Amino acid sequence: MTFDTIVTEQHPPKHSCLAGWYERADLVDSFAVRLPSGANTNIRSVGQAILGQPAPWFKALLTTRDRIVRLFGLQTSAELRGKNTEKDRIDFFPILSVDDNELILGEDDRHLDFRISLMIERAGSGPAVVFATTAVRCNNQLGRIYLAAIKPFHRLVVRSHLQRAAKAGFAVRSIV
């Protein structure tokens, strides 16, 4: 089955639960890709396909990030995983809210607060589209420096995660 796996940059959806964050955010971006016909449209499964199955190169990048941020006293991904064991999450991202069409993940920290919205927009007769929107609010100078350092990588990572999930048909690999 072939379908369009092109990820495009979009305006952040106005009807997202995250829309209240846009105005005061230091970063807001949104990317979208079509869901293939017949794909599972359960928002948790879509979220798992996007964020829960990272590529090996991303894991290496995250390891590098963790080594650097540890020097500044920021939380590593392992610390976030350990801190959020009792919370509903995808990988190290805590799930803050979920409904039929949107999953909001995020974390508040002393340097910055971030939110990720994964939202399915279902068109009447056309294909459904998955939007990945990120909003970040910096709380201090360290947050602004951190955001400036990761911003170019962030865009690449979001696009890559969406495209990787789309190419796999938004299927979640089972872990045995």
JSON list of C-alpha atoms in Angstrom, two decimals:
[
{"chain": "A", "resi": 1, "resn": "MET", "atom": "CA", "xyz": [0.00, 0.00, 0.00]},
{"chain": "A", "resi": 2, "resn": "THR", "atom": "CA", "xyz": [1.39, 3.40, -0.94]},
{"chain": "A", "resi": 3, "resn": "PHE", "atom": "CA", "xyz": [0.28, 6.65, 0.55]},
{"chain": "A", "resi": 4, "resn": "ASP", "atom": "CA", "xyz": [1.60, 10.15, 1.08]},
{"chain": "A", "resi": 5, "resn": "THR", "atom": "CA", "xyz": [4.17, 10.28, 3.88]},
{"chain": "A", "resi": 6, "resn": "ILE", "atom": "CA", "xyz": [5.22, 13.87, 3.29]},
{"chain": "A", "resi": 7, "resn": "VAL", "atom": "CA", "xyz": [5.44, 15.88, 6.51]},
{"chain": "A", "resi": 8, "resn": "THR", "atom": "CA", "xyz": [4.49, 19.54, 6.11]},
{"chain": "A", "resi": 9, "resn": "GLU", "atom": "CA", "xyz": [4.83, 22.50, 8.43]},
{"chain": "A", "resi": 10, "resn": "GLN", "atom": "CA", "xyz": [1.43, 23.92, 9.35]},
{"chain": "A", "resi": 11, "resn": "HIS", "atom": "CA", "xyz": [-0.13, 26.68, 11.41]},
{"chain": "A", "resi": 12, "resn": "PRO", "atom": "CA", "xyz": [-0.85, 25.30, 14.86]},
{"chain": "A", "resi": 13, "resn": "PRO", "atom": "CA", "xyz": [-4.45, 24.07, 15.03]},
{"chain": "A", "resi": 14, "resn": "LYS", "atom": "CA", "xyz": [-6.70, 26.69, 16.62]},
{"chain": "A", "resi": 15, "resn": "HIS", "atom": "CA", "xyz": [-9.03, 24.04, 18.01]},
{"chain": "A", "resi": 16, "resn": "SER", "atom": "CA", "xyz": [-6.25, 22.21, 19.87]},
{"chain": "A", "resi": 17, "resn": "CYS", "atom": "CA", "xyz": [-6.41, 22.01, 23.66]},
{"chain": "A", "resi": 18, "resn": "LEU", "atom": "CA", "xyz": [-2.93, 23.52, 23.46]},
{"chain": "A", "resi": 19, "resn": "ALA", "atom": "CA", "xyz": [-4.13, 26.72, 21.74]},
{"chain": "A", "resi": 20, "resn": "GLY", "atom": "CA", "xyz": [-4.09, 28.66, 25.02]},
{"chain": "A", "resi": 21, "resn": "TRP", "atom": "CA", "xyz": [-0.32, 28.17, 25.13]},
{"chain": "A", "resi": 22, "resn": "TYR", "atom": "CA", "xyz": [0.43, 29.71, 21.72]},
{"chain": "A", "resi": 23, "resn": "GLU", "atom": "CA", "xyz": [0.35, 33.40, 22.62]},
{"chain": "A", "resi": 24, "resn": "ARG", "atom": "CA", "xyz": [2.84, 33.31, 25.51]},
{"chain": "A", "resi": 25, "resn": "ALA", "atom": "CA", "xyz": [5.08, 30.57, 24.10]},
{"chain": "A", "resi": 26, "resn": "ASP", "atom": "CA", "xyz": [8.72, 31.09, 23.22]},
{"chain": "A", "resi": 27, "resn": "LEU", "atom": "CA", "xyz": [8.39, 28.36, 20.60]},
{"chain": "A", "resi": 28, "resn": "VAL", "atom": "CA", "xyz": [5.32, 27.10, 18.78]},
{"chain": "A", "resi": 29, "resn": "ASP", "atom": "CA", "xyz": [5.52, 24.87, 15.75]},
{"chain": "A", "resi": 30, "resn": "SER", "atom": "CA", "xyz": [3.30, 22.34, 14.11]},
{"chain": "A", "resi": 31, "resn": "PHE", "atom": "CA", "xyz": [3.85, 19.62, 11.53]},
{"chain": "A", "resi": 32, "resn": "ALA", "atom": "CA", "xyz": [1.33, 17.33, 9.87]},
{"chain": "A", "resi": 33, "resn": "VAL", "atom": "CA", "xyz": [1.15, 14.12, 7.87]},
{"chain": "A", "resi": 34, "resn": "ARG", "atom": "CA", "xyz": [-1.77, 12.13, 6.48]},
{"chain": "A", "resi": 35, "resn": "LEU", "atom": "CA", "xyz": [-2.93, 8.95, 8.13]},
{"chain": "A", "resi": 36, "resn": "PRO", "atom": "CA", "xyz": [-3.06, 6.07, 5.67]},
{"chain": "A", "resi": 37, "resn": "SER", "atom": "CA", "xyz": [-6.45, 4.63, 4.85]},
{"chain": "A", "resi": 38, "resn": "GLY", "atom": "CA", "xyz": [-7.29, 1.86, 7.30]},
{"chain": "A", "resi": 39, "resn": "ALA", "atom": "CA", "xyz": [-4.70, 2.93, 9.89]},
{"chain": "A", "resi": 40, "resn": "ASN", "atom": "CA", "xyz": [-5.52, 2.63, 13.57]},
{"chain": "A", "resi": 41, "resn": "THR", "atom": "CA", "xyz": [-6.86, 6.04, 14.59]},
{"chain": "A", "resi": 42, "resn": "ASN", "atom": "CA", "xyz": [-6.78, 5.44, 18.34]},
{"chain": "A", "resi": 43, "resn": "ILE", "atom": "CA", "xyz": [-4.92, 8.55, 19.51]},
{"chain": "A", "resi": 44, "resn": "ARG", "atom": "CA", "xyz": [-2.87, 6.63, 22.11]},
{"chain": "A", "resi": 45, "resn": "SER", "atom": "CA", "xyz": [-1.73, 4.16, 19.44]},
{"chain": "A", "resi": 46, "resn": "VAL", "atom": "CA", "xyz": [-0.89, 6.99, 17.08]},
{"chain": "A", "resi": 47, "resn": "GLY", "atom": "CA", "xyz": [1.06, 8.69, 19.88]},
{"chain": "A", "resi": 48, "resn": "GLN", "atom": "CA", "xyz": [2.94, 5.47, 20.63]},
{"chain": "A", "resi": 49, "resn": "ALA", "atom": "CA", "xyz": [3.77, 5.07, 16.92]},
{"chain": "A", "resi": 50, "resn": "ILE", "atom": "CA", "xyz": [5.15, 8.63, 16.79]},
{"chain": "A", "resi": 51, "resn": "LEU", "atom": "CA", "xyz": [6.97, 9.00, 20.12]},
{"chain": "A", "resi": 52, "resn": "GLY", "atom": "CA", "xyz": [7.38, 5.49, 21.49]},
{"chain": "A", "resi": 53, "resn": "GLN", "atom": "CA", "xyz": [9.50, 3.97, 18.72]},
{"chain": "A", "resi": 54, "resn": "PRO", "atom": "CA", "xyz": [12.42, 6.36, 18.16]},
{"chain": "A", "resi": 55, "resn": "ALA", "atom": "CA", "xyz": [15.04, 5.75, 15.51]},
{"chain": "A", "resi": 56, "resn": "PRO", "atom": "CA", "xyz": [18.52, 4.64, 16.63]},
{"chain": "A", "resi": 57, "resn": "TRP", "atom": "CA", "xyz": [20.04, 7.98, 15.56]},
{"chain": "A", "resi": 58, "resn": "PHE", "atom": "CA", "xyz": [17.57, 9.79, 17.84]},
{"chain": "A", "resi": 59, "resn": "LYS", "atom": "CA", "xyz": [18.51, 7.57, 20.78]},
{"chain": "A", "resi": 60, "resn": "ALA", "atom": "CA", "xyz": [22.16, 8.50, 20.19]},
{"chain": "A", "resi": 61, "resn": "LEU", "atom": "CA", "xyz": [21.26, 12.21, 19.99]},
{"chain": "A", "resi": 62, "resn": "LEU", "atom": "CA", "xyz": [19.25, 11.91, 23.21]},
{"chain": "A", "resi": 63, "resn": "THR", "atom": "CA", "xyz": [22.21, 10.24, 24.95]},
{"chain": "A", "resi": 64, "resn": "THR", "atom": "CA", "xyz": [24.42, 13.17, 23.91]},
{"chain": "A", "resi": 65, "resn": "ARG", "atom": "CA", "xyz": [21.77, 15.65, 25.09]},
{"chain": "A", "resi": 66, "resn": "ASP", "atom": "CA", "xyz": [21.51, 13.87, 28.44]},
{"chain": "A", "resi": 67, "resn": "ARG", "atom": "CA", "xyz": [25.28, 14.00, 28.99]},
{"chain": "A", "resi": 68, "resn": "ILE", "atom": "CA", "xyz": [25.34, 17.75, 28.32]},
{"chain": "A", "resi": 69, "resn": "VAL", "atom": "CA", "xyz": [22.24, 18.76, 30.33]},
{"chain": "A", "resi": 70, "resn": "ARG", "atom": "CA", "xyz": [23.42, 16.75, 33.34]},
{"chain": "A", "resi": 71, "resn": "LEU", "atom": "CA", "xyz": [26.31, 19.24, 33.62]},
{"chain": "A", "resi": 72, "resn": "PHE", "atom": "CA", "xyz": [23.77, 22.07, 34.04]},
{"chain": "A", "resi": 73, "resn": "GLY", "atom": "CA", "xyz": [21.56, 20.25, 36.53]},
{"chain": "A", "resi": 74, "resn": "LEU", "atom": "CA", "xyz": [18.73, 19.65, 34.07]},
{"chain": "A", "resi": 75, "resn": "GLN", "atom": "CA", "xyz": [16.73, 16.45, 34.04]},
{"chain": "A", "resi": 76, "resn": "THR", "atom": "CA", "xyz": [17.90, 13.66, 31.76]},
{"chain": "A", "resi": 77, "resn": "SER", "atom": "CA", "xyz": [15.47, 11.46, 29.87]},
{"chain": "A", "resi": 78, "resn": "ALA", "atom": "CA", "xyz": [16.25, 8.60, 32.28]},
{"chain": "A", "resi": 79, "resn": "GLU", "atom": "CA", "xyz": [15.45, 10.85, 35.25]},
{"chain": "A", "resi": 80, "resn": "LEU", "atom": "CA", "xyz": [12.17, 11.85, 33.60]},
{"chain": "A", "resi": 81, "resn": "ARG", "atom": "CA", "xyz": [11.30, 8.18, 33.02]},
{"chain": "A", "resi": 82, "resn": "GLY", "atom": "CA", "xyz": [12.12, 7.34, 36.63]},
{"chain": "A", "resi": 83, "resn": "LYS", "atom": "CA", "xyz": [10.25, 10.34, 37.99]},
{"chain": "A", "resi": 84, "resn": "ASN", "atom": "CA", "xyz": [7.12, 9.53, 36.02]},
{"chain": "A", "resi": 85, "resn": "THR", "atom": "CA", "xyz": [6.78, 5.79, 36.65]},
{"chain": "A", "resi": 86, "resn": "GLU", "atom": "CA", "xyz": [3.34, 6.18, 38.22]},
{"chain": "A", "resi": 87, "resn": "LYS", "atom": "CA", "xyz": [2.07, 8.47, 35.46]},
{"chain": "A", "resi": 88, "resn": "ASP", "atom": "CA", "xyz": [0.54, 7.49, 32.16]},
{"chain": "A", "resi": 89, "resn": "ARG", "atom": "CA", "xyz": [3.26, 8.27, 29.62]},
{"chain": "A", "resi": 90, "resn": "ILE", "atom": "CA", "xyz": [4.79, 7.51, 26.24]},
{"chain": "A", "resi": 91, "resn": "ASP", "atom": "CA", "xyz": [8.51, 6.89, 26.66]},
{"chain": "A", "resi": 92, "resn": "PHE", "atom": "CA", "xyz": [9.60, 9.70, 29.01]},
{"chain": "A", "resi": 93, "resn": "PHE", "atom": "CA", "xyz": [6.76, 12.09, 28.07]},
{"chain": "A", "resi": 94, "resn": "PRO", "atom": "CA", "xyz": [3.99, 12.23, 30.69]},
{"chain": "A", "resi": 95, "resn": "ILE", "atom": "CA", "xyz": [0.46, 12.23, 29.26]},
{"chain": "A", "resi": 96, "resn": "LEU", "atom": "CA", "xyz": [-1.38, 15.23, 30.68]},
{"chain": "A", "resi": 97, "resn": "SER", "atom": "CA", "xyz": [-4.72, 14.78, 28.92]},
{"chain": "A", "resi": 98, "resn": "VAL", "atom": "CA", "xyz": [-6.33, 12.66, 26.26]},
{"chain": "A", "resi": 99, "resn": "ASP", "atom": "CA", "xyz": [-9.59, 12.57, 24.36]},
{"chain": "A", "resi": 100, "resn": "ASP", "atom": "CA", "xyz": [-10.70, 10.79, 21.19]},
{"chain": "A", "resi": 101, "resn": "ASN", "atom": "CA", "xyz": [-8.70, 13.06, 18.88]},
{"chain": "A", "resi": 102, "resn": "GLU", "atom": "CA", "xyz": [-5.93, 14.67, 20.91]},
{"chain": "A", "resi": 103, "resn": "LEU", "atom": "CA", "xyz": [-3.17, 13.64, 23.26]},
{"chain": "A", "resi": 104, "resn": "ILE", "atom": "CA", "xyz": [-1.35, 16.30, 25.29]},
{"chain": "A", "resi": 105, "resn": "LEU", "atom": "CA", "xyz": [2.04, 15.42, 26.75]},
{"chain": "A", "resi": 106, "resn": "GLY", "atom": "CA", "xyz": [4.42, 17.64, 28.65]},
{"chain": "A", "resi": 107, "resn": "GLU", "atom": "CA", "xyz": [6.50, 18.55, 31.63]},
{"chain": "A", "resi": 108, "resn": "ASP", "atom": "CA", "xyz": [7.10, 21.65, 33.74]},
{"chain": "A", "resi": 109, "resn": "ASP", "atom": "CA", "xyz": [10.63, 22.28, 34.95]},
{"chain": "A", "resi": 110, "resn": "ARG", "atom": "CA", "xyz": [12.51, 25.17, 36.47]},
{"chain": "A", "resi": 111, "resn": "HIS", "atom": "CA", "xyz": [14.12, 26.18, 33.15]},
{"chain": "A", "resi": 112, "resn": "LEU", "atom": "CA", "xyz": [11.17, 25.64, 30.79]},
{"chain": "A", "resi": 113, "resn": "ASP", "atom": "CA", "xyz": [7.72, 24.11, 30.44]},
{"chain": "A", "resi": 114, "resn": "PHE", "atom": "CA", "xyz": [6.75, 22.25, 27.29]},
{"chain": "A", "resi": 115, "resn": "ARG", "atom": "CA", "xyz": [3.67, 20.71, 25.78]},
{"chain": "A", "resi": 116, "resn": "ILE", "atom": "CA", "xyz": [3.23, 18.41, 22.81]},
{"chain": "A", "resi": 117, "resn": "SER", "atom": "CA", "xyz": [-0.13, 17.97, 21.16]},
{"chain": "A", "resi": 118, "resn": "LEU", "atom": "CA", "xyz": [-0.72, 15.00, 18.91]},
{"chain": "A", "resi": 119, "resn": "MET", "atom": "CA", "xyz": [-4.06, 15.55, 17.25]},
{"chain": "A", "resi": 120, "resn": "ILE", "atom": "CA", "xyz": [-6.00, 13.73, 14.58]},
{"chain": "A", "resi": 121, "resn": "GLU", "atom": "CA", "xyz": [-8.12, 15.92, 12.35]},
{"chain": "A", "resi": 122, "resn": "ARG", "atom": "CA", "xyz": [-10.70, 13.81, 10.58]},
{"chain": "A", "resi": 123, "resn": "ALA", "atom": "CA", "xyz": [-11.88, 15.23, 7.27]},
{"chain": "A", "resi": 124, "resn": "GLY", "atom": "CA", "xyz": [-15.36, 14.42, 6.02]},
{"chain": "A", "resi": 125, "resn": "SER", "atom": "CA", "xyz": [-14.48, 12.40, 2.96]},
{"chain": "A", "resi": 126, "resn": "GLY", "atom": "CA", "xyz": [-10.71, 12.95, 2.77]},
{"chain": "A", "resi": 127, "resn": "PRO", "atom": "CA", "xyz": [-7.91, 11.34, 4.71]},
{"chain": "A", "resi": 128, "resn": "ALA", "atom": "CA", "xyz": [-7.37, 12.05, 8.40]},
{"chain": "A", "resi": 129, "resn": "VAL", "atom": "CA", "xyz": [-4.32, 14.14, 9.25]},
{"chain": "A", "resi": 130, "resn": "VAL", "atom": "CA", "xyz": [-2.06, 13.88, 12.30]},
{"chain": "A", "resi": 131, "resn": "PHE", "atom": "CA", "xyz": [-0.73, 17.16, 13.70]},
{"chain": "A", "resi": 132, "resn": "ALA", "atom": "CA", "xyz": [2.26, 17.29, 16.05]},
{"chain": "A", "resi": 133, "resn": "THR", "atom": "CA", "xyz": [2.36, 20.69, 17.74]},
{"chain": "A", "resi": 134, "resn": "THR", "atom": "CA", "xyz": [4.96, 21.78, 20.27]},
{"chain": "A", "resi": 135, "resn": "ALA", "atom": "CA", "xyz": [4.73, 24.79, 22.58]},
{"chain": "A", "resi": 136, "resn": "VAL", "atom": "CA", "xyz": [7.54, 25.81, 24.93]},
{"chain": "A", "resi": 137, "resn": "ARG", "atom": "CA", "xyz": [7.61, 28.51, 27.60]},
{"chain": "A", "resi": 138, "resn": "CYS", "atom": "CA", "xyz": [11.00, 29.46, 28.99]},
{"chain": "A", "resi": 139, "resn": "ASN", "atom": "CA", "xyz": [11.15, 30.27, 32.70]},
{"chain": "A", "resi": 140, "resn": "ASN", "atom": "CA", "xyz": [14.65, 31.77, 32.84]},
{"chain": "A", "resi": 141, "resn": "GLN", "atom": "CA", "xyz": [17.83, 32.47, 30.86]},
{"chain": "A", "resi": 142, "resn": "LEU", "atom": "CA", "xyz": [18.94, 28.84, 31.06]},
{"chain": "A", "resi": 143, "resn": "GLY", "atom": "CA", "xyz": [15.66, 27.83, 29.42]},
{"chain": "A", "resi": 144, "resn": "ARG", "atom": "CA", "xyz": [16.19, 30.34, 26.61]},
{"chain": "A", "resi": 145, "resn": "ILE", "atom": "CA", "xyz": [19.76, 29.11, 26.03]},
{"chain": "A", "resi": 146, "resn": "TYR", "atom": "CA", "xyz": [18.62, 25.47, 26.07]},
{"chain": "A", "resi": 147, "resn": "LEU", "atom": "CA", "xyz": [15.78, 26.20, 23.64]},
{"chain": "A", "resi": 148, "resn": "ALA", "atom": "CA", "xyz": [18.12, 28.03, 21.25]},
{"chain": "A", "resi": 149, "resn": "ALA", "atom": "CA", "xyz": [20.52, 25.07, 21.33]},
{"chain": "A", "resi": 150, "resn": "ILE", "atom": "CA", "xyz": [17.92, 22.38, 20.65]},
{"chain": "A", "resi": 151, "resn": "LYS", "atom": "CA", "xyz": [15.60, 24.24, 18.28]},
{"chain": "A", "resi": 152, "resn": "PRO", "atom": "CA", "xyz": [17.27, 23.12, 15.01]},
{"chain": "A", "resi": 153, "resn": "PHE", "atom": "CA", "xyz": [17.35, 19.52, 16.24]},
{"chain": "A", "resi": 154, "resn": "HIS", "atom": "CA", "xyz": [13.77, 19.72, 17.49]},
{"chain": "A", "resi": 155, "resn": "ARG", "atom": "CA", "xyz": [12.40, 20.48, 14.03]},
{"chain": "A", "resi": 156, "resn": "LEU", "atom": "CA", "xyz": [14.39, 17.63, 12.50]},
{"chain": "A", "resi": 157, "resn": "VAL", "atom": "CA", "xyz": [13.30, 15.21, 15.24]},
{"chain": "A", "resi": 158, "resn": "VAL", "atom": "CA", "xyz": [9.58, 16.04, 14.99]},
{"chain": "A", "resi": 159, "resn": "ARG", "atom": "CA", "xyz": [9.59, 15.72, 11.20]},
{"chain": "A", "resi": 160, "resn": "SER", "atom": "CA", "xyz": [11.53, 12.47, 11.40]},
{"chain": "A", "resi": 161, "resn": "HIS", "atom": "CA", "xyz": [9.28, 10.93, 14.06]},
{"chain": "A", "resi": 162, "resn": "LEU", "atom": "CA", "xyz": [6.17, 11.78, 12.04]},
{"chain": "A", "resi": 163, "resn": "GLN", "atom": "CA", "xyz": [7.63, 10.47, 8.80]},
{"chain": "A", "resi": 164, "resn": "ARG", "atom": "CA", "xyz": [8.91, 7.28, 10.42]},
{"chain": "A", "resi": 165, "resn": "ALA", "atom": "CA", "xyz": [5.47, 6.58, 11.94]},
{"chain": "A", "resi": 166, "resn": "ALA", "atom": "CA", "xyz": [3.74, 7.36, 8.64]},
{"chain": "A", "resi": 167, "resn": "LYS", "atom": "CA", "xyz": [6.02, 5.05, 6.65]},
{"chain": "A", "resi": 168, "resn": "ALA", "atom": "CA", "xyz": [5.19, 2.28, 9.14]},
{"chain": "A", "resi": 169, "resn": "GLY", "atom": "CA", "xyz": [1.48, 2.97, 8.65]},
{"chain": "A", "resi": 170, "resn": "PHE", "atom": "CA", "xyz": [1.27, 4.24, 12.26]},
{"chain": "A", "resi": 171, "resn": "ALA", "atom": "CA", "xyz": [1.60, 0.63, 13.39]},
{"chain": "A", "resi": 172, "resn": "VAL", "atom": "CA", "xyz": [2.92, 0.06, 16.88]},
{"chain": "A", "resi": 173, "resn": "ARG", "atom": "CA", "xyz": [5.58, -2.62, 17.06]},
{"chain": "A", "resi": 174, "resn": "SER", "atom": "CA", "xyz": [4.95, -5.16, 19.76]},
{"chain": "A", "resi": 175, "resn": "ILE", "atom": "CA", "xyz": [7.69, -5.59, 22.32]},
{"chain": "A", "resi": 176, "resn": "VAL", "atom": "CA", "xyz": [8.34, -9.22, 23.17]}
]
